[in-house]
XYZ file of C-alpha atoms in Angstrom:
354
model
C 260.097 161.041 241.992
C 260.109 162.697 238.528
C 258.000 161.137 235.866
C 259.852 161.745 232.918
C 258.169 161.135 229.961
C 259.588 161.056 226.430
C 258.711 163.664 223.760
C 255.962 163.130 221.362
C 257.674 161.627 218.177
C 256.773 163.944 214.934
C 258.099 160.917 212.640
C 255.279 160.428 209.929
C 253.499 156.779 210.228
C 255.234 154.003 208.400
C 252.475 153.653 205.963
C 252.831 153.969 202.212
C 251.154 157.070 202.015
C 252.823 158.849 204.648
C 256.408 157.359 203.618
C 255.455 158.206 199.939
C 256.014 154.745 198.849
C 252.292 154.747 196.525
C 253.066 153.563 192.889
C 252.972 157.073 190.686
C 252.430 157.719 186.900
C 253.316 160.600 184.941
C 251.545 160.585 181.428
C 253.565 161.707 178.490
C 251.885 163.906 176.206
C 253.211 162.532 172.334
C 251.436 162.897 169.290
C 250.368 159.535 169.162
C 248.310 159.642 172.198
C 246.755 163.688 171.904
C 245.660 162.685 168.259
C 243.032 160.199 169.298
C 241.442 163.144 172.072
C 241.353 165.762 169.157
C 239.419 163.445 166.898
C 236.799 162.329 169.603
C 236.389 165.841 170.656
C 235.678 167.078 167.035
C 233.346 163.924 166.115
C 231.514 164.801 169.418
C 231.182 168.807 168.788
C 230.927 169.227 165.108
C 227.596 167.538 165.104
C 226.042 168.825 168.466
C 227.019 171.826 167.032
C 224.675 170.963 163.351
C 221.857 169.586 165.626
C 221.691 173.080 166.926
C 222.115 175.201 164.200
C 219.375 172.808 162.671
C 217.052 173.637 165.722
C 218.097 177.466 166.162
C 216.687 177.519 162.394
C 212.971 176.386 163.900
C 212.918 178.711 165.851
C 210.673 182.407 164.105
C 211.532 185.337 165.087
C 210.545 188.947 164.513
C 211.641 191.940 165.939
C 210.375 195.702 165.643
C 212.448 198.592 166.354
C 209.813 201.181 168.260
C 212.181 203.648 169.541
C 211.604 206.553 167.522
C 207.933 206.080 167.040
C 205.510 209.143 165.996
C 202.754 210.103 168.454
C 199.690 209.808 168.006
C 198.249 213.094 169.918
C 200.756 215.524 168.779
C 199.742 217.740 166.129
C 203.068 217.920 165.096
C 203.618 214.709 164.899
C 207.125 214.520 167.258
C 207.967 211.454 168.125
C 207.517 209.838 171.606
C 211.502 209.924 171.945
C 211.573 213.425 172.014
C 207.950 214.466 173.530
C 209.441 212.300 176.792
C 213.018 213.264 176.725
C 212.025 216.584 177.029
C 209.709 215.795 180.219
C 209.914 212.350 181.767
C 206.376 213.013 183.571
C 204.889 213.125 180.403
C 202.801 210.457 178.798
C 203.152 209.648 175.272
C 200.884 207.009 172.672
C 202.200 205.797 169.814
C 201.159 202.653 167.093
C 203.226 201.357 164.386
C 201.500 198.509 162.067
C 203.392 195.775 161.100
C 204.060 192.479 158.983
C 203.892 189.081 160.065
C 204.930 186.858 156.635
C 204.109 183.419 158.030
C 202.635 181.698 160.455
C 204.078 181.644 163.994
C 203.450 178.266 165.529
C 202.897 177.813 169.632
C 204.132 178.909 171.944
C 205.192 182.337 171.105
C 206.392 185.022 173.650
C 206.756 188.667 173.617
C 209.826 189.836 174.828
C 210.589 193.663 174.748
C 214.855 194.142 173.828
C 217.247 197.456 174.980
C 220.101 198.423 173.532
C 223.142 200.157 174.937
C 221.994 199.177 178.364
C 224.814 198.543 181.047
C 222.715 196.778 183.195
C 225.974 194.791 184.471
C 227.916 197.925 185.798
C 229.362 196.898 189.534
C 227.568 199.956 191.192
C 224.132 199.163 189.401
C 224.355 195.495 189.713
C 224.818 196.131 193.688
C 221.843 198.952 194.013
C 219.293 196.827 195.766
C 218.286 195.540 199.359
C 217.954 191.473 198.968
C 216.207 191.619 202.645
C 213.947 194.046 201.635
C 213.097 192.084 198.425
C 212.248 189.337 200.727
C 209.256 191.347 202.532
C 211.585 192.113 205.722
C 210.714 195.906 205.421
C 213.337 198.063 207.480
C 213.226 201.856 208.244
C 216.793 201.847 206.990
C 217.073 200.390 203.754
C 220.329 198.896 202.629
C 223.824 201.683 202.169
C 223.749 200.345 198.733
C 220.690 201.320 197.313
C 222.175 205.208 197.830
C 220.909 207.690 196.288
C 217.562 205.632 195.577
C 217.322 205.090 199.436
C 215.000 207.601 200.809
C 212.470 210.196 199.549
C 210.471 212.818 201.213
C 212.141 211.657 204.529
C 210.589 208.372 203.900
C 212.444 204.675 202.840
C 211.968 203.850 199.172
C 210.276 199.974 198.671
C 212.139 198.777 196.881
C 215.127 200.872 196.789
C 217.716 201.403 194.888
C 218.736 202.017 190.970
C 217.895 198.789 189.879
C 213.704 198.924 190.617
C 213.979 202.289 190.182
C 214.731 202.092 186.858
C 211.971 199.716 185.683
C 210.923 199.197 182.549
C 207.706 201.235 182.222
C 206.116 200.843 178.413
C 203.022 199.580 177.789
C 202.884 197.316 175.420
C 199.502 196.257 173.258
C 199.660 193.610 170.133
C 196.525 194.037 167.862
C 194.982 191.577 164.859
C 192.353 192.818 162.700
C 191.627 195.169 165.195
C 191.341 192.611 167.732
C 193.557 192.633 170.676
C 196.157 189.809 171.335
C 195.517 188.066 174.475
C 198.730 188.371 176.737
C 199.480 186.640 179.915
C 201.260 188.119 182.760
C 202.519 185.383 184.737
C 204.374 182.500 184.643
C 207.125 185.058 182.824
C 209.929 185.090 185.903
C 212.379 182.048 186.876
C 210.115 180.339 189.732
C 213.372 180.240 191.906
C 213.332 183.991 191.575
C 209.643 184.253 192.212
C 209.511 181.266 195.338
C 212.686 182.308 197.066
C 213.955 185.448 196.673
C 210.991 187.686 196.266
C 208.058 187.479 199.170
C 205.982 190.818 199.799
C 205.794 191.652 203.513
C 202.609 190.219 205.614
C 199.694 192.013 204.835
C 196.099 191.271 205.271
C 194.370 189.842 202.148
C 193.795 192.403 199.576
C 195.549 195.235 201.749
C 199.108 195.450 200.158
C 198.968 199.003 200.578
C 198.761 199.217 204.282
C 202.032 197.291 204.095
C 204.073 200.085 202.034
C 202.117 202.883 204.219
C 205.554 203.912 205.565
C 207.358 203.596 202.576
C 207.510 205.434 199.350
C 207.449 204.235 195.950
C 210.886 204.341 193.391
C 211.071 208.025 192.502
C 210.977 207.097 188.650
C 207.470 205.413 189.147
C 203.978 206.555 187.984
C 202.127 204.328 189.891
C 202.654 202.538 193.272
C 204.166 199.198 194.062
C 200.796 197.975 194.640
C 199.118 198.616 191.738
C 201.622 197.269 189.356
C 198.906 194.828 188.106
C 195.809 196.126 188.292
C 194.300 192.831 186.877
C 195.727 190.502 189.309
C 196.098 191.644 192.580
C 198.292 188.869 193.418
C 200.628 189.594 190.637
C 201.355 193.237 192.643
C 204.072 194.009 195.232
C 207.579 192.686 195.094
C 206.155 189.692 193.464
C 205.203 191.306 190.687
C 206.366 189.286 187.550
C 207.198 192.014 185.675
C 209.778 193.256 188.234
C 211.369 190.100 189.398
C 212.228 189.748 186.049
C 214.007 193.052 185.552
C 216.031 193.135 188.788
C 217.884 190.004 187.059
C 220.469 192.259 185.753
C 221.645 191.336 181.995
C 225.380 190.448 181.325
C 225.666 192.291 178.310
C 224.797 195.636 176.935
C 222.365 194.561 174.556
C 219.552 192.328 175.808
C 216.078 190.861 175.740
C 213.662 190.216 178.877
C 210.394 188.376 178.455
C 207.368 190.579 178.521
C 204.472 188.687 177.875
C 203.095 185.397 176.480
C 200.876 184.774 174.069
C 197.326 183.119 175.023
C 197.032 180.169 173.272
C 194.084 178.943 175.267
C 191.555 180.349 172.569
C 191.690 182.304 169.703
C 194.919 182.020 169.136
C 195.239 178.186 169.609
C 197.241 177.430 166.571
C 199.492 180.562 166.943
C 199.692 183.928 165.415
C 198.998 183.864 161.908
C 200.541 185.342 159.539
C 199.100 188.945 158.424
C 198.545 192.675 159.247
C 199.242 193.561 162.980
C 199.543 196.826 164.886
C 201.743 197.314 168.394
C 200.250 200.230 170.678
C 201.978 201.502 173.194
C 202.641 203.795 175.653
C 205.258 205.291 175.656
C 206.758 205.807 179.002
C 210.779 204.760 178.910
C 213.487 206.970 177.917
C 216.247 205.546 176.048
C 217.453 208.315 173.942
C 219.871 209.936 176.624
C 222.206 207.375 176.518
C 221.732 206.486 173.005
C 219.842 203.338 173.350
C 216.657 201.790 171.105
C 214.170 199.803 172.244
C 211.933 196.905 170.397
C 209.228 194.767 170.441
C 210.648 190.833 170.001
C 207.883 188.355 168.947
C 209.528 184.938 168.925
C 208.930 181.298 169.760
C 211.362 178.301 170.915
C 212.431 174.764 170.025
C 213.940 172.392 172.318
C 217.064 174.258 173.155
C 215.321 177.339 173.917
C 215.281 180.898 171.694
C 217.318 181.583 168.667
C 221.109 181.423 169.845
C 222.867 181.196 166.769
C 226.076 181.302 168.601
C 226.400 178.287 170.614
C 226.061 176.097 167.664
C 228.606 178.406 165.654
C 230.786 177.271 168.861
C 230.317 174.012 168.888
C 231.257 173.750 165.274
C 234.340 175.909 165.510
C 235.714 174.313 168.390
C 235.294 170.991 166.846
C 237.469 172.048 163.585
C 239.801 173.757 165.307
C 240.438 170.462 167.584
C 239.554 167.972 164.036
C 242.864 170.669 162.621
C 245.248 169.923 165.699
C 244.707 166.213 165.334
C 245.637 166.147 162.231
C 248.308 168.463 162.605
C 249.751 165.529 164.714
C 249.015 162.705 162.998
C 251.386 164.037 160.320
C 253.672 165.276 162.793
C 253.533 161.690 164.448
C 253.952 160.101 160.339
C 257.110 162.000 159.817
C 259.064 161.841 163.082
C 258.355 158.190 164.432
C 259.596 157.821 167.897
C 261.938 155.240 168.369
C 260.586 151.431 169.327
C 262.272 151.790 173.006
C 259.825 155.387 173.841
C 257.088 154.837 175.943
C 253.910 157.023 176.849
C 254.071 156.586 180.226
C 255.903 156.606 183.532
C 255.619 154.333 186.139
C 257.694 155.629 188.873
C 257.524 153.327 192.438
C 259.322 155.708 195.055
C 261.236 153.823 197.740
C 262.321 156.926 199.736
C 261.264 157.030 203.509
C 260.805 159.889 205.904
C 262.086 157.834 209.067
Protein backbone atom coordinates (compact mmCIF):
# COMPACT_ATOMS: atom_id res chain seq x y z
CA UNK A 1 0.00 0.00 0.00
CA UNK A 2 1.16 3.47 -1.16
CA UNK A 3 2.10 5.94 1.48
CA UNK A 4 1.14 9.03 0.06
CA UNK A 5 2.31 11.84 1.69
CA UNK A 6 1.32 15.47 1.11
CA UNK A 7 3.71 18.09 -0.34
CA UNK A 8 5.76 20.26 1.83
CA UNK A 9 3.67 23.56 2.21
CA UNK A 10 5.95 26.74 1.03
CA UNK A 11 3.23 29.10 2.83
CA UNK A 12 5.38 31.58 5.02
CA UNK A 13 4.65 31.11 9.00
CA UNK A 14 1.72 33.05 10.32
CA UNK A 15 3.88 35.26 12.35
CA UNK A 16 4.00 39.03 12.09
CA UNK A 17 7.19 39.12 10.57
CA UNK A 18 6.73 36.64 8.01
CA UNK A 19 3.03 37.94 7.17
CA UNK A 20 4.51 41.54 7.24
CA UNK A 21 2.08 42.64 9.77
CA UNK A 22 5.22 44.66 12.07
CA UNK A 23 4.11 48.34 12.77
CA UNK A 24 6.38 50.56 10.10
CA UNK A 25 7.41 54.30 10.10
CA UNK A 26 8.51 56.34 7.35
CA UNK A 27 10.13 59.71 8.59
CA UNK A 28 9.33 62.80 6.66
CA UNK A 29 12.11 64.97 5.98
CA UNK A 30 10.46 68.92 6.52
CA UNK A 31 12.28 71.82 7.43
CA UNK A 32 11.17 71.83 10.78
CA UNK A 33 12.72 68.65 11.74
CA UNK A 34 16.37 68.86 9.39
CA UNK A 35 16.87 72.40 11.04
CA UNK A 36 17.47 71.13 14.53
CA UNK A 37 20.32 68.27 12.94
CA UNK A 38 22.10 71.19 11.03
CA UNK A 39 22.43 73.27 14.15
CA UNK A 40 23.73 70.36 16.45
CA UNK A 41 26.07 69.31 13.79
CA UNK A 42 27.58 72.88 13.40
CA UNK A 43 27.66 73.59 17.36
CA UNK A 44 29.46 70.16 17.55
CA UNK A 45 32.12 70.80 14.54
CA UNK A 46 32.79 74.45 14.55
CA UNK A 47 34.48 74.18 17.87
CA UNK A 48 36.30 70.72 17.56
CA UNK A 49 37.36 72.25 14.63
CA UNK A 50 38.95 75.73 16.90
CA UNK A 51 40.28 73.23 19.54
CA UNK A 52 42.40 71.95 16.75
CA UNK A 53 43.46 74.72 14.93
CA UNK A 54 44.35 76.01 18.55
CA UNK A 55 46.54 72.79 19.08
CA UNK A 56 47.92 72.47 15.35
CA UNK A 57 49.31 76.12 16.33
CA UNK A 58 51.55 74.32 19.34
CA UNK A 59 52.85 72.39 17.39
CA UNK A 60 56.93 73.99 15.81
CA UNK A 61 57.91 73.10 12.89
CA UNK A 62 60.86 73.63 10.58
CA UNK A 63 61.65 72.32 7.44
CA UNK A 64 64.91 72.55 5.15
CA UNK A 65 64.89 72.03 1.56
CA UNK A 66 68.43 69.95 0.91
CA UNK A 67 67.90 68.88 -2.54
CA UNK A 68 70.19 70.87 -4.44
CA UNK A 69 72.90 71.06 -1.88
CA UNK A 70 76.72 71.94 -2.88
CA UNK A 71 79.36 69.28 -2.18
CA UNK A 72 81.69 69.49 -0.12
CA UNK A 73 84.67 67.50 -2.03
CA UNK A 74 84.14 68.85 -5.41
CA UNK A 75 86.42 71.43 -6.46
CA UNK A 76 83.90 72.72 -8.50
CA UNK A 77 81.58 72.93 -6.22
CA UNK A 78 78.50 70.85 -8.25
CA UNK A 79 75.97 70.03 -6.31
CA UNK A 80 75.18 66.51 -4.92
CA UNK A 81 72.00 66.48 -7.34
CA UNK A 82 74.00 66.45 -10.22
CA UNK A 83 77.44 64.67 -9.02
CA UNK A 84 74.78 61.51 -8.31
CA UNK A 85 72.46 61.86 -11.19
CA UNK A 86 75.20 61.51 -13.30
CA UNK A 87 76.42 58.15 -11.48
CA UNK A 88 74.14 56.59 -8.89
CA UNK A 89 77.28 54.52 -7.45
CA UNK A 90 78.73 57.56 -6.51
CA UNK A 91 78.94 58.98 -3.04
CA UNK A 92 78.38 62.51 -2.40
CA UNK A 93 78.81 64.90 1.20
CA UNK A 94 77.20 67.84 1.56
CA UNK A 95 76.34 70.45 4.85
CA UNK A 96 74.07 73.30 4.84
CA UNK A 97 73.92 75.45 8.27
CA UNK A 98 70.84 76.54 9.43
CA UNK A 99 68.49 78.67 11.81
CA UNK A 100 66.56 77.55 14.60
CA UNK A 101 64.62 81.03 15.97
CA UNK A 102 63.17 79.54 19.16
CA UNK A 103 63.21 76.99 21.29
CA UNK A 104 61.81 73.58 20.30
CA UNK A 105 60.24 71.97 23.31
CA UNK A 106 60.18 67.83 23.79
CA UNK A 107 59.70 65.63 22.06
CA UNK A 108 60.91 66.58 18.71
CA UNK A 109 61.37 64.16 15.70
CA UNK A 110 63.23 64.26 12.54
CA UNK A 111 61.37 63.30 9.73
CA UNK A 112 63.01 63.47 6.19
CA UNK A 113 59.90 64.72 3.35
CA UNK A 114 59.86 63.79 -0.79
CA UNK A 115 58.21 65.47 -3.16
CA UNK A 116 56.69 64.32 -6.42
CA UNK A 117 56.84 60.80 -5.14
CA UNK A 118 54.04 58.34 -6.42
CA UNK A 119 54.57 56.02 -3.88
CA UNK A 120 50.70 54.99 -4.25
CA UNK A 121 50.90 53.84 -7.99
CA UNK A 122 48.91 50.22 -8.21
CA UNK A 123 52.06 48.46 -9.72
CA UNK A 124 54.47 49.97 -6.97
CA UNK A 125 52.12 49.64 -4.15
CA UNK A 126 51.89 45.72 -5.14
CA UNK A 127 55.93 45.19 -5.70
CA UNK A 128 56.63 43.22 -2.58
CA UNK A 129 56.48 39.55 -1.14
CA UNK A 130 54.38 39.88 2.36
CA UNK A 131 55.66 36.08 3.07
CA UNK A 132 58.97 36.93 2.49
CA UNK A 133 58.69 40.05 4.75
CA UNK A 134 57.62 37.66 7.34
CA UNK A 135 61.12 35.65 7.37
CA UNK A 136 59.50 32.66 5.22
CA UNK A 137 62.45 32.92 2.68
CA UNK A 138 61.49 31.09 -0.71
CA UNK A 139 63.77 30.36 -3.75
CA UNK A 140 60.96 31.88 -5.77
CA UNK A 141 60.06 35.12 -4.58
CA UNK A 142 56.62 36.48 -5.22
CA UNK A 143 55.47 37.24 -9.50
CA UNK A 144 54.94 40.64 -8.19
CA UNK A 145 58.06 41.83 -7.11
CA UNK A 146 59.12 41.47 -11.15
CA UNK A 147 61.69 42.93 -12.34
CA UNK A 148 63.22 43.36 -8.68
CA UNK A 149 62.87 39.49 -8.30
CA UNK A 150 66.14 37.96 -9.04
CA UNK A 151 69.78 39.04 -9.59
CA UNK A 152 72.84 37.25 -10.63
CA UNK A 153 70.62 34.06 -10.85
CA UNK A 154 69.98 34.54 -7.25
CA UNK A 155 66.37 35.71 -5.29
CA UNK A 156 66.48 39.32 -4.15
CA UNK A 157 65.59 39.65 0.00
CA UNK A 158 63.49 41.57 -0.02
CA UNK A 159 62.31 41.92 -3.46
CA UNK A 160 60.65 44.02 -5.31
CA UNK A 161 60.41 48.01 -6.20
CA UNK A 162 59.26 49.00 -3.04
CA UNK A 163 62.67 47.94 -0.73
CA UNK A 164 64.46 48.43 -3.59
CA UNK A 165 63.93 51.80 -3.69
CA UNK A 166 64.82 52.73 -0.09
CA UNK A 167 65.54 55.77 1.11
CA UNK A 168 69.36 55.86 1.36
CA UNK A 169 70.63 59.53 2.81
CA UNK A 170 72.42 59.90 5.68
CA UNK A 171 71.33 62.23 7.72
CA UNK A 172 73.56 64.12 10.67
CA UNK A 173 72.06 67.22 12.88
CA UNK A 174 74.97 69.24 14.50
CA UNK A 175 74.94 72.10 17.55
CA UNK A 176 77.92 74.05 18.20
CA UNK A 177 79.74 71.53 16.59
CA UNK A 178 78.32 68.96 18.69
CA UNK A 179 76.38 66.20 17.22
CA UNK A 180 72.58 65.72 17.95
CA UNK A 181 71.89 62.52 19.56
CA UNK A 182 69.35 60.52 17.31
CA UNK A 183 67.54 57.39 18.11
CA UNK A 184 66.81 54.71 15.72
CA UNK A 185 64.07 52.81 17.09
CA UNK A 186 60.88 53.02 18.34
CA UNK A 187 60.27 55.07 14.75
CA UNK A 188 57.85 52.22 12.92
CA UNK A 189 54.03 51.42 13.89
CA UNK A 190 54.69 48.38 16.45
CA UNK A 191 51.88 46.46 14.51
CA UNK A 192 54.13 46.82 11.51
CA UNK A 193 57.23 45.90 13.43
CA UNK A 194 55.40 42.75 15.76
CA UNK A 195 53.35 41.28 12.96
CA UNK A 196 54.19 41.80 9.70
CA UNK A 197 57.93 42.00 9.65
CA UNK A 198 60.00 38.87 11.38
CA UNK A 199 63.60 38.11 9.86
CA UNK A 200 64.03 34.40 9.10
CA UNK A 201 65.64 32.05 12.02
CA UNK A 202 69.09 32.61 12.32
CA UNK A 203 71.53 31.89 15.00
CA UNK A 204 72.26 34.86 17.33
CA UNK A 205 74.38 37.40 15.74
CA UNK A 206 74.50 35.40 12.30
CA UNK A 207 71.85 37.26 10.13
CA UNK A 208 74.03 36.86 7.31
CA UNK A 209 74.11 33.16 7.07
CA UNK A 210 70.35 33.58 6.72
CA UNK A 211 70.47 35.82 3.37
CA UNK A 212 73.56 33.51 2.14
CA UNK A 213 71.32 32.45 -0.78
CA UNK A 214 69.85 35.57 -1.42
CA UNK A 215 70.99 38.81 -2.83
CA UNK A 216 70.53 42.18 -1.64
CA UNK A 217 67.97 45.00 -3.60
CA UNK A 218 70.04 45.94 -6.64
CA UNK A 219 69.79 49.76 -5.64
CA UNK A 220 71.60 48.98 -2.24
CA UNK A 221 75.16 49.88 -1.06
CA UNK A 222 75.23 47.81 1.72
CA UNK A 223 73.56 44.47 2.68
CA UNK A 224 70.33 43.77 4.46
CA UNK A 225 72.29 42.92 7.39
CA UNK A 226 74.19 45.68 8.01
CA UNK A 227 71.52 48.24 7.76
CA UNK A 228 72.35 49.25 11.39
CA UNK A 229 75.60 48.84 12.14
CA UNK A 230 74.96 50.10 15.77
CA UNK A 231 72.30 47.77 16.68
CA UNK A 232 72.48 44.55 15.37
CA UNK A 233 69.03 43.86 16.28
CA UNK A 234 67.73 46.82 14.48
CA UNK A 235 69.17 44.91 11.00
CA UNK A 236 67.28 42.55 8.65
CA UNK A 237 63.69 42.95 7.67
CA UNK A 238 63.17 44.43 11.01
CA UNK A 239 65.04 47.14 10.41
CA UNK A 240 63.10 50.34 11.53
CA UNK A 241 64.14 52.30 8.93
CA UNK A 242 62.64 49.96 6.28
CA UNK A 243 59.44 48.90 7.84
CA UNK A 244 58.73 52.30 7.80
CA UNK A 245 59.27 52.96 4.11
CA UNK A 246 57.50 49.89 2.69
CA UNK A 247 54.26 51.73 4.23
CA UNK A 248 53.58 53.26 0.96
CA UNK A 249 52.30 57.09 1.21
CA UNK A 250 48.81 58.04 -0.22
CA UNK A 251 49.83 61.08 -1.72
CA UNK A 252 52.58 62.42 -3.84
CA UNK A 253 54.05 64.59 -1.42
CA UNK A 254 54.93 63.10 1.96
CA UNK A 255 56.87 62.89 5.19
CA UNK A 256 58.26 59.56 6.96
CA UNK A 257 59.84 59.71 10.39
CA UNK A 258 63.57 59.43 10.37
CA UNK A 259 64.83 59.83 13.63
CA UNK A 260 64.09 61.09 17.18
CA UNK A 261 65.65 63.31 19.11
CA UNK A 262 67.49 62.07 22.48
CA UNK A 263 66.09 63.77 25.13
CA UNK A 264 67.63 61.54 27.74
CA UNK A 265 70.66 64.04 28.23
CA UNK A 266 71.86 66.93 26.72
CA UNK A 267 69.12 67.74 25.09
CA UNK A 268 66.58 67.26 27.97
CA UNK A 269 64.70 70.44 27.57
CA UNK A 270 64.70 70.27 23.70
CA UNK A 271 66.61 71.84 20.94
CA UNK A 272 67.33 75.28 21.59
CA UNK A 273 67.10 77.78 19.61
CA UNK A 274 70.44 78.81 17.61
CA UNK A 275 73.04 77.98 14.87
CA UNK A 276 72.78 74.32 13.55
CA UNK A 277 74.35 72.47 10.63
CA UNK A 278 72.66 69.15 8.76
CA UNK A 279 75.45 66.78 7.16
CA UNK A 280 74.65 64.42 4.98
CA UNK A 281 75.33 62.04 2.61
CA UNK A 282 74.10 62.25 -0.13
CA UNK A 283 73.00 59.04 -1.61
CA UNK A 284 69.14 59.44 -3.11
CA UNK A 285 68.31 60.66 -6.43
CA UNK A 286 65.36 62.72 -6.80
CA UNK A 287 66.14 64.94 -9.63
CA UNK A 288 64.98 62.47 -12.50
CA UNK A 289 61.60 62.73 -11.80
CA UNK A 290 61.66 66.19 -10.61
CA UNK A 291 61.32 65.67 -6.98
CA UNK A 292 63.10 67.65 -3.74
CA UNK A 293 63.88 66.30 -0.74
CA UNK A 294 64.08 67.94 3.01
CA UNK A 295 65.00 67.67 6.33
CA UNK A 296 61.57 68.18 8.70
CA UNK A 297 62.40 69.00 12.38
CA UNK A 298 59.07 69.12 14.18
CA UNK A 299 57.36 68.20 17.43
CA UNK A 300 53.57 67.22 18.37
CA UNK A 301 50.68 68.16 20.65
CA UNK A 302 47.93 65.97 21.56
CA UNK A 303 46.46 65.39 18.18
CA UNK A 304 49.64 64.52 16.66
CA UNK A 305 51.89 66.77 13.93
CA UNK A 306 50.83 69.95 12.34
CA UNK A 307 47.61 69.07 10.19
CA UNK A 308 46.23 72.27 9.50
CA UNK A 309 43.60 70.70 7.44
CA UNK A 310 41.45 68.69 9.58
CA UNK A 311 40.60 71.58 11.71
CA UNK A 312 40.03 73.81 8.46
CA UNK A 313 37.41 70.77 7.93
CA UNK A 314 35.87 70.67 10.84
CA UNK A 315 35.17 74.35 10.69
CA UNK A 316 33.94 74.37 7.12
CA UNK A 317 31.73 71.59 7.46
CA UNK A 318 30.20 73.07 10.47
CA UNK A 319 29.26 76.50 8.51
CA UNK A 320 28.28 74.98 5.67
CA UNK A 321 25.70 72.73 7.85
CA UNK A 322 25.15 76.18 10.56
CA UNK A 323 24.15 77.87 6.52
CA UNK A 324 21.61 74.98 5.56
CA UNK A 325 19.88 75.27 8.90
CA UNK A 326 19.27 78.43 8.57
CA UNK A 327 18.46 78.29 5.11
CA UNK A 328 15.45 76.27 6.53
CA UNK A 329 14.48 77.90 9.34
CA UNK A 330 13.51 80.77 7.01
CA UNK A 331 12.25 78.49 4.54
CA UNK A 332 10.16 76.80 7.43
CA UNK A 333 9.12 80.91 8.69
CA UNK A 334 7.72 81.70 5.33
CA UNK A 335 5.86 78.59 4.14
CA UNK A 336 4.21 77.16 7.44
CA UNK A 337 2.79 73.80 6.83
CA UNK A 338 -0.64 73.49 7.52
CA UNK A 339 -1.85 72.39 11.34
CA UNK A 340 -3.21 68.86 9.86
CA UNK A 341 0.83 67.87 8.35
CA UNK A 342 2.59 65.56 10.28
CA UNK A 343 6.39 64.42 10.33
CA UNK A 344 5.81 61.07 10.41
CA UNK A 345 4.15 57.91 9.14
CA UNK A 346 2.89 55.27 11.01
CA UNK A 347 1.82 52.72 8.60
CA UNK A 348 0.40 49.13 10.37
CA UNK A 349 0.20 46.68 7.26
CA UNK A 350 -2.61 44.14 7.52
CA UNK A 351 -1.77 42.26 4.26
CA UNK A 352 -1.08 38.42 4.60
CA UNK A 353 0.83 36.02 2.43
CA UNK A 354 -1.59 32.95 3.17
Amino acid sequence: MLDLQEPKSKKPADTAFKQQRLPAWQPILTARNVMPIFFAVAAAFIPIGIGLLYLTNLVQEFTLDYTQCKSIDDPKQRSCADIIGSNRNMSCHCSIPFKLEEDFAPNVYMYYGLTNYYQNHRRYVKSRDDFQLLGKLSKTPSSDCAPYDYHNNKPIAPCGAIANSLFSDNLILMYSERIVPLLRTQIAWKSDKSIKYHNPEHSEGNLKEAFKDFEKPIDWRVNIWELDKENELNNGFENEDLIVWMRTAALPDFRKLYRRIDHSKEFKNGLPKGHYKLVIDYNYPVAGFGGTKSLILSNTSFTGGRNLFLGYAYIVVGCCCFLLGLLFLILHIKYKPSANTGDIIVVSPSTSYQ
